[in-house]
mmCIF file of C-alpha atoms and ligand atoms in Angstrom:
data_model
loop_
_atom_site.group_PDB
_atom_site.id
_atom_site.type_symbol
_atom_site.label_atom_id
_atom_site.label_comp_id
_atom_site.label_asym_id
_atom_site.label_seq_id
_atom_site.Cartn_x
_atom_site.Cartn_y
_atom_site.Cartn_z
ATOM 1 C CA MET I 1 -94.216 18.117 -17.625
ATOM 2 C CA SER I 2 -93.694 21.245 -19.762
ATOM 3 C CA LYS I 3 -92.030 21.104 -23.189
ATOM 4 C CA ASP I 4 -89.028 23.013 -21.779
ATOM 5 C CA LEU I 5 -88.584 20.486 -18.976
ATOM 6 C CA GLU I 6 -88.822 17.566 -21.408
ATOM 7 C CA LEU I 7 -86.228 19.220 -23.631
ATOM 8 C CA VAL I 8 -83.764 19.889 -20.832
ATOM 9 C CA MET I 9 -84.178 16.403 -19.328
ATOM 10 C CA ASN I 10 -83.268 14.993 -22.713
ATOM 11 C CA ALA I 11 -80.244 17.327 -22.943
ATOM 12 C CA ALA I 12 -79.049 16.249 -19.484
ATOM 13 C CA ARG I 13 -79.475 12.554 -20.317
ATOM 14 C CA GLU I 14 -77.598 12.836 -23.623
ATOM 15 C CA ALA I 15 -74.765 14.753 -21.948
ATOM 16 C CA GLY I 16 -74.845 12.198 -19.122
ATOM 17 C CA LYS I 17 -74.021 9.374 -21.556
ATOM 18 C CA ILE I 18 -70.914 11.228 -22.750
ATOM 19 C CA VAL I 19 -69.831 12.153 -19.225
ATOM 20 C CA LYS I 20 -70.249 8.555 -18.017
ATOM 21 C CA LYS I 21 -68.228 7.291 -20.996
ATOM 22 C CA GLY I 22 -65.538 9.906 -20.341
ATOM 23 C CA TYR I 23 -65.219 8.977 -16.655
ATOM 24 C CA GLY I 24 -61.800 7.302 -16.391
ATOM 25 C CA ASN I 25 -61.087 8.138 -20.048
ATOM 26 C CA ILE I 26 -60.148 11.813 -19.958
ATOM 27 C CA LYS I 27 -58.039 12.904 -22.937
ATOM 28 C CA GLU I 28 -57.266 16.529 -22.053
ATOM 29 C CA ILE I 29 -57.171 18.358 -18.770
ATOM 30 C CA SER I 30 -56.107 21.943 -18.066
ATOM 31 C CA ASP I 31 -56.141 24.519 -15.311
ATOM 32 C CA LYS I 32 -58.358 27.486 -16.213
ATOM 33 C CA GLY I 33 -56.245 29.809 -14.029
ATOM 34 C CA GLU I 34 -57.457 32.735 -11.863
ATOM 35 C CA GLY I 35 -58.828 30.266 -9.294
ATOM 36 C CA LYS I 36 -61.391 28.957 -11.758
ATOM 37 C CA GLY I 37 -60.473 25.285 -11.349
ATOM 38 C CA ILE I 38 -59.881 22.693 -14.033
ATOM 39 C CA VAL I 39 -61.586 21.706 -17.271
ATOM 40 C CA THR I 40 -61.443 18.493 -19.324
ATOM 41 C CA ASP I 41 -62.319 17.599 -22.901
ATOM 42 C CA VAL I 42 -65.441 15.913 -21.474
ATOM 43 C CA ASP I 43 -66.721 19.151 -19.841
ATOM 44 C CA LYS I 44 -66.428 20.867 -23.234
ATOM 45 C CA LYS I 45 -68.117 18.039 -25.140
ATOM 46 C CA SER I 46 -70.927 17.882 -22.558
ATOM 47 C CA GLU I 47 -71.626 21.620 -22.874
ATOM 48 C CA GLU I 48 -71.654 21.366 -26.667
ATOM 49 C CA ILE I 49 -74.212 18.529 -26.624
ATOM 50 C CA ILE I 50 -76.440 20.356 -24.144
ATOM 51 C CA LYS I 51 -76.395 23.574 -26.171
ATOM 52 C CA ASN I 52 -77.104 21.753 -29.428
ATOM 53 C CA ILE I 53 -80.185 20.133 -27.928
ATOM 54 C CA LEU I 54 -81.447 23.252 -26.125
ATOM 55 C CA ASN I 55 -80.895 25.490 -29.136
ATOM 56 C CA SER I 56 -84.363 24.744 -30.509
ATOM 57 C CA SER I 57 -85.852 26.715 -27.562
ATOM 58 C CA GLY I 58 -84.438 29.996 -28.902
ATOM 59 C CA TYR I 59 -83.414 31.022 -25.366
ATOM 60 C CA SER I 60 -80.070 32.571 -24.383
ATOM 61 C CA PHE I 61 -77.259 30.575 -22.758
ATOM 62 C CA LEU I 62 -74.803 30.976 -19.919
ATOM 63 C CA GLY I 63 -72.424 28.023 -19.833
ATOM 64 C CA GLU I 64 -69.450 27.515 -17.553
ATOM 65 C CA GLU I 65 -67.050 26.698 -20.388
ATOM 66 C CA GLU I 66 -68.376 28.776 -23.293
ATOM 67 C CA GLY I 67 -69.799 31.785 -21.459
ATOM 68 C CA ARG I 68 -72.780 33.770 -22.685
ATOM 69 C CA THR I 69 -74.717 33.422 -25.928
ATOM 70 C CA ASP I 70 -77.331 36.138 -26.184
ATOM 71 C CA ASN I 71 -80.200 34.972 -28.382
ATOM 72 C CA ASN I 72 -82.293 38.083 -27.739
ATOM 73 C CA SER I 73 -84.362 36.215 -25.196
ATOM 74 C CA GLU I 74 -84.836 37.084 -21.523
ATOM 75 C CA TYR I 75 -85.023 33.375 -20.802
ATOM 76 C CA CYS I 76 -81.594 31.860 -20.219
ATOM 77 C CA TRP I 77 -80.324 28.301 -19.847
ATOM 78 C CA VAL I 78 -77.616 28.216 -17.174
ATOM 79 C CA ILE I 79 -75.388 25.207 -17.781
ATOM 80 C CA ASP I 80 -72.764 23.420 -15.754
ATOM 81 C CA PRO I 81 -71.684 20.576 -18.069
ATOM 82 C CA ILE I 82 -69.943 18.825 -15.150
ATOM 83 C CA ASP I 83 -70.284 20.112 -11.620
ATOM 84 C CA GLY I 84 -67.542 18.449 -9.594
ATOM 85 C CA THR I 85 -64.908 18.297 -12.329
ATOM 86 C CA THR I 86 -62.148 17.662 -9.776
ATOM 87 C CA ASN I 87 -64.003 14.584 -8.470
ATOM 88 C CA PHE I 88 -64.623 13.513 -12.078
ATOM 89 C CA SER I 89 -60.923 13.809 -12.944
ATOM 90 C CA ARG I 90 -59.737 12.005 -9.801
ATOM 91 C CA GLY I 91 -62.019 8.989 -9.998
ATOM 92 C CA ILE I 92 -64.511 10.052 -7.338
ATOM 93 C CA PRO I 93 -68.005 9.255 -8.667
ATOM 94 C CA LEU I 94 -69.691 12.372 -7.301
ATOM 95 C CA PHE I 95 -70.412 14.859 -10.057
ATOM 96 C CA ALA I 96 -73.402 16.007 -12.054
ATOM 97 C CA ILE I 97 -74.756 17.751 -15.097
ATOM 98 C CA SER I 98 -76.657 20.774 -13.849
ATOM 99 C CA ILE I 99 -78.957 22.932 -15.976
ATOM 100 C CA ALA I 100 -81.352 25.699 -14.932
ATOM 101 C CA LEU I 101 -83.775 27.900 -16.814
ATOM 102 C CA ILE I 102 -83.958 31.416 -15.395
ATOM 103 C CA LYS I 103 -85.619 34.696 -16.289
ATOM 104 C CA ASN I 104 -83.642 37.437 -14.511
ATOM 105 C CA ASP I 105 -83.923 36.495 -10.801
ATOM 106 C CA GLU I 106 -86.736 34.052 -11.390
ATOM 107 C CA LEU I 107 -85.793 30.381 -11.203
ATOM 108 C CA LEU I 108 -88.068 28.404 -13.516
ATOM 109 C CA ILE I 109 -86.593 24.942 -14.069
ATOM 110 C CA GLY I 110 -83.747 22.933 -12.568
ATOM 111 C CA VAL I 111 -82.359 19.560 -13.659
ATOM 112 C CA ILE I 112 -79.407 17.831 -11.991
ATOM 113 C CA LEU I 113 -78.275 14.413 -13.185
ATOM 114 C CA ASN I 114 -75.686 12.181 -11.553
ATOM 115 C CA PRO I 115 -74.770 10.014 -14.549
ATOM 116 C CA ILE I 116 -73.079 7.363 -12.411
ATOM 117 C CA THR I 117 -75.972 6.622 -10.035
ATOM 118 C CA ASP I 118 -78.522 7.628 -12.693
ATOM 119 C CA GLU I 119 -80.236 9.912 -10.193
ATOM 120 C CA CYS I 120 -82.080 12.694 -11.983
ATOM 121 C CA PHE I 121 -83.364 15.497 -9.749
ATOM 122 C CA TYR I 122 -85.726 18.005 -11.378
ATOM 123 C CA ALA I 123 -88.152 20.757 -10.520
ATOM 124 C CA GLU I 124 -90.321 23.280 -12.251
ATOM 125 C CA LYS I 125 -91.646 26.420 -10.597
ATOM 126 C CA GLY I 126 -94.929 25.708 -8.783
ATOM 127 C CA LYS I 127 -94.921 21.989 -9.611
ATOM 128 C CA GLY I 128 -92.833 20.363 -6.861
ATOM 129 C CA ALA I 129 -89.456 18.636 -6.932
ATOM 130 C CA PHE I 130 -88.742 15.086 -8.052
ATOM 131 C CA LEU I 131 -86.057 12.406 -8.102
ATOM 132 C CA ASN I 132 -86.498 9.918 -10.943
ATOM 133 C CA GLY I 133 -90.247 10.598 -11.032
ATOM 134 C CA LYS I 134 -90.812 10.423 -7.248
ATOM 135 C CA LYS I 135 -91.750 13.576 -5.346
ATOM 136 C CA ILE I 136 -89.089 14.681 -2.875
ATOM 137 C CA SER I 137 -89.237 16.997 0.115
ATOM 138 C CA VAL I 138 -86.890 18.584 2.606
ATOM 139 C CA SER I 139 -86.341 17.048 6.050
ATOM 140 C CA ASP I 140 -88.510 17.812 9.070
ATOM 141 C CA LYS I 141 -85.622 18.245 11.537
ATOM 142 C CA ASN I 142 -85.897 21.577 13.284
ATOM 143 C CA ILE I 143 -82.501 21.899 14.983
ATOM 144 C CA LEU I 144 -78.950 21.836 13.668
ATOM 145 C CA LYS I 145 -77.561 19.886 16.586
ATOM 146 C CA GLY I 146 -76.752 16.339 15.513
ATOM 147 C CA ASN I 147 -77.813 17.028 11.923
ATOM 148 C CA GLU I 148 -76.172 17.562 8.529
ATOM 149 C CA VAL I 149 -74.718 20.830 7.251
ATOM 150 C CA LEU I 150 -73.090 20.807 3.800
ATOM 151 C CA LEU I 151 -70.438 23.433 3.102
ATOM 152 C CA GLU I 152 -68.818 24.521 -0.168
ATOM 153 C CA GLY I 153 -66.993 27.541 -1.470
ATOM 154 C CA GLY I 154 -64.992 29.112 -4.252
ATOM 155 C CA TYR I 155 -61.224 29.020 -4.592
ATOM 156 C CA SER I 156 -60.332 32.648 -3.705
ATOM 157 C CA ASP I 157 -58.408 33.323 -0.477
ATOM 158 C CA ARG I 158 -61.447 35.110 0.938
ATOM 159 C CA ASP I 159 -63.757 32.192 0.176
ATOM 160 C CA LYS I 160 -61.287 29.750 1.701
ATOM 161 C CA ASP I 161 -61.185 31.844 4.894
ATOM 162 C CA ILE I 162 -64.979 32.009 5.027
ATOM 163 C CA TYR I 163 -65.158 28.242 4.481
ATOM 164 C CA ALA I 164 -62.751 27.654 7.383
ATOM 165 C CA THR I 165 -64.833 29.938 9.606
ATOM 166 C CA VAL I 166 -68.163 28.275 8.859
ATOM 167 C CA THR I 167 -66.627 24.828 9.235
ATOM 168 C CA LYS I 168 -65.469 25.815 12.707
ATOM 169 C CA ILE I 169 -68.868 27.245 13.625
ATOM 170 C CA PHE I 170 -71.052 24.386 12.410
ATOM 171 C CA SER I 171 -68.791 21.421 13.178
ATOM 172 C CA LYS I 172 -69.213 22.082 16.911
ATOM 173 C CA GLU I 173 -72.722 20.621 16.969
ATOM 174 C CA SER I 174 -73.534 19.367 13.475
ATOM 175 C CA TYR I 175 -72.036 16.907 10.997
ATOM 176 C CA THR I 176 -70.353 19.123 8.400
ATOM 177 C CA ARG I 177 -69.536 17.722 4.950
ATOM 178 C CA ARG I 178 -67.895 18.890 1.717
ATOM 179 C CA PHE I 179 -68.431 16.575 -1.250
ATOM 180 C CA GLY I 180 -66.897 18.733 -4.019
ATOM 181 C CA THR I 181 -70.104 19.201 -5.982
ATOM 182 C CA THR I 182 -72.297 22.123 -5.104
ATOM 183 C CA ALA I 183 -75.096 20.981 -7.434
ATOM 184 C CA LEU I 184 -75.502 17.532 -5.864
ATOM 185 C CA GLU I 185 -75.085 18.844 -2.336
ATOM 186 C CA ILE I 186 -78.029 21.204 -2.812
ATOM 187 C CA CYS I 187 -80.058 18.214 -4.077
ATOM 188 C CA TYR I 188 -79.295 16.465 -0.781
ATOM 189 C CA VAL I 189 -81.053 19.303 1.051
ATOM 190 C CA ALA I 190 -83.980 19.068 -1.380
ATOM 191 C CA ASN I 191 -84.448 15.339 -0.786
ATOM 192 C CA GLY I 192 -84.095 15.554 2.995
ATOM 193 C CA SER I 193 -80.655 13.942 3.340
ATOM 194 C CA ALA I 194 -79.205 17.141 4.839
ATOM 195 C CA GLU I 195 -80.695 20.136 6.634
ATOM 196 C CA ALA I 196 -78.599 22.994 5.246
ATOM 197 C CA PHE I 197 -76.188 23.932 2.468
ATOM 198 C CA LEU I 198 -73.914 26.982 2.508
ATOM 199 C CA SER I 199 -71.462 28.355 -0.043
ATOM 200 C CA SER I 200 -69.713 31.591 -0.903
ATOM 201 C CA GLY I 201 -67.957 32.397 -4.158
ATOM 202 C CA ASP I 202 -69.496 29.689 -6.319
ATOM 203 C CA SER I 203 -70.960 30.623 -9.708
ATOM 204 C CA LEU I 204 -74.532 30.745 -10.956
ATOM 205 C CA TRP I 205 -74.092 27.538 -12.984
ATOM 206 C CA ASP I 206 -72.978 25.675 -9.824
ATOM 207 C CA PHE I 207 -76.138 26.391 -7.836
ATOM 208 C CA ALA I 208 -79.018 27.807 -9.966
ATOM 209 C CA ALA I 209 -80.665 24.448 -10.721
ATOM 210 C CA GLY I 210 -80.269 23.313 -7.116
ATOM 211 C CA LEU I 211 -81.955 26.400 -5.703
ATOM 212 C CA ILE I 212 -85.229 25.769 -7.483
ATOM 213 C CA LEU I 213 -85.119 22.143 -6.321
ATOM 214 C CA VAL I 214 -84.844 23.222 -2.677
ATOM 215 C CA LYS I 215 -87.642 25.773 -3.049
ATOM 216 C CA GLU I 216 -89.954 23.309 -4.754
ATOM 217 C CA ALA I 217 -89.147 20.646 -2.153
ATOM 218 C CA GLY I 218 -90.452 23.002 0.550
ATOM 219 C CA GLY I 219 -87.147 24.514 1.674
ATOM 220 C CA LYS I 220 -85.859 28.063 1.836
ATOM 221 C CA VAL I 221 -83.169 29.888 -0.158
ATOM 222 C CA THR I 222 -81.635 33.238 0.822
ATOM 223 C CA ASP I 223 -78.288 34.996 0.942
ATOM 224 C CA TRP I 224 -76.286 34.882 4.185
ATOM 225 C CA LYS I 225 -78.127 37.908 5.598
ATOM 226 C CA GLY I 226 -81.418 36.085 5.204
ATOM 227 C CA LYS I 227 -82.504 38.264 2.246
ATOM 228 C CA ASP I 228 -84.179 36.803 -0.820
ATOM 229 C CA TRP I 229 -81.526 35.386 -3.113
ATOM 230 C CA SER I 230 -80.779 37.490 -6.195
ATOM 231 C CA ASN I 231 -78.678 36.237 -9.049
ATOM 232 C CA LYS I 232 -76.013 38.838 -8.197
ATOM 233 C CA SER I 233 -75.210 37.105 -4.914
ATOM 234 C CA SER I 234 -72.829 34.186 -4.543
ATOM 235 C CA PHE I 235 -73.618 33.824 -0.827
ATOM 236 C CA ILE I 236 -76.031 30.901 -0.810
ATOM 237 C CA CYS I 237 -77.974 29.554 2.143
ATOM 238 C CA ALA I 238 -80.365 26.730 1.221
ATOM 239 C CA THR I 239 -82.093 24.877 4.046
ATOM 240 C CA ASN I 240 -85.140 22.814 4.927
ATOM 241 C CA GLY I 241 -86.699 26.093 6.176
ATOM 242 C CA LEU I 242 -86.992 24.891 9.780
ATOM 243 C CA VAL I 243 -83.311 25.502 10.613
ATOM 244 C CA HIS I 244 -82.978 28.602 8.417
ATOM 245 C CA ASN I 245 -83.015 31.244 11.152
ATOM 246 C CA GLU I 246 -80.615 29.228 13.291
ATOM 247 C CA VAL I 247 -78.152 29.089 10.370
ATOM 248 C CA ILE I 248 -78.520 32.760 9.419
ATOM 249 C CA GLU I 249 -77.987 33.869 13.025
ATOM 250 C CA GLN I 250 -74.480 32.382 12.840
ATOM 251 C CA ILE I 251 -73.399 33.595 9.394
ATOM 252 C CA LYS I 252 -75.072 36.973 8.843
ATOM 253 C CA ASP I 253 -71.929 38.961 9.703
ATOM 254 C CA LEU I 254 -69.706 36.972 7.314
ATOM 255 C CA GLN I 255 -71.326 38.288 4.115
HETATM 256 C C1 IPD X 301 -67.060 23.393 -8.427
HETATM 257 C C2 IPD X 301 -67.857 22.540 -7.475
HETATM 258 C C3 IPD X 301 -67.260 22.609 -6.099
HETATM 259 C C4 IPD X 301 -67.160 24.031 -5.589
HETATM 260 C C5 IPD X 301 -66.378 24.877 -6.574
HETATM 261 C C6 IPD X 301 -67.026 24.812 -7.945
HETATM 262 P P1 IPD X 301 -66.957 22.768 -11.002
HETATM 263 O O1 IPD X 301 -67.676 23.396 -9.693
HETATM 264 O O2 IPD X 301 -69.203 22.923 -7.432
HETATM 265 O O3 IPD X 301 -68.068 21.890 -5.223
HETATM 266 O O4 IPD X 301 -66.479 24.036 -4.364
HETATM 267 O O5 IPD X 301 -66.350 26.195 -6.122
HETATM 268 O O6 IPD X 301 -66.283 25.600 -8.835
HETATM 269 O O7 IPD X 301 -65.769 23.624 -11.308
HETATM 270 O O8 IPD X 301 -66.575 21.379 -10.670
HETATM 271 O O9 IPD X 301 -68.028 22.884 -12.005
HETATM 272 CA CA1 CA X 302 -68.197 22.617 -14.069
#
């Protein structure tokens, strides 16, 4: 395990303690406006802890709550201090701390921790993907029919329309699900619990860590046209690889 991975695992675990303690004990909650969802005092505290721990790396930061901190480094920690804040605030125990290390479009490290189940998913480029120390891999199912497709999306009218369209398309033959946490849902593709994940309009901090997990678990990540994902695109298609073309065939005109 590299020094950077050790550091970020520690940051996720320390933030996880605070998030677990804050679950059911939220002191402040507000709407961020402009369709950006809600934020609690615990999201802010979690981001602060993560940044304090990762600061020793000297890398830049992009955090959901505090935005960008440019430390004159092309390496950047992308932080979602709680992915699934609505679940967190409503007593649904499906949320995660999600942190990625990226260098431009290159995904280097991803760590996603569910502090309630204590499941820690992590991956480093070229070194495989793991859940609590055990190697994970995508499923070997090669058709969508009768299998799991996870769908998410942003809060704009356009993203809601796209979500409705893909739900209609995929629910005809597959089991479609929306759990309210993009980060964890992508992990469920990485560990073989689902075959595909799709979202439009989510932000880099929601999915960056998950994308490297899927790649390292043997899956495939592209935009909805089937092109290599670039960090400018919020159209995410992450699959076990085997069903990728079948998914893209049905969504390529929606992007
Ligand atoms: C949200 C979750 C949700 C997705 C939203 C995201 P947040 O992230 O990932 O699943 O549908 O678009 O904003 O706000 O809880 O970090
Ligand atoms: Ca968040």
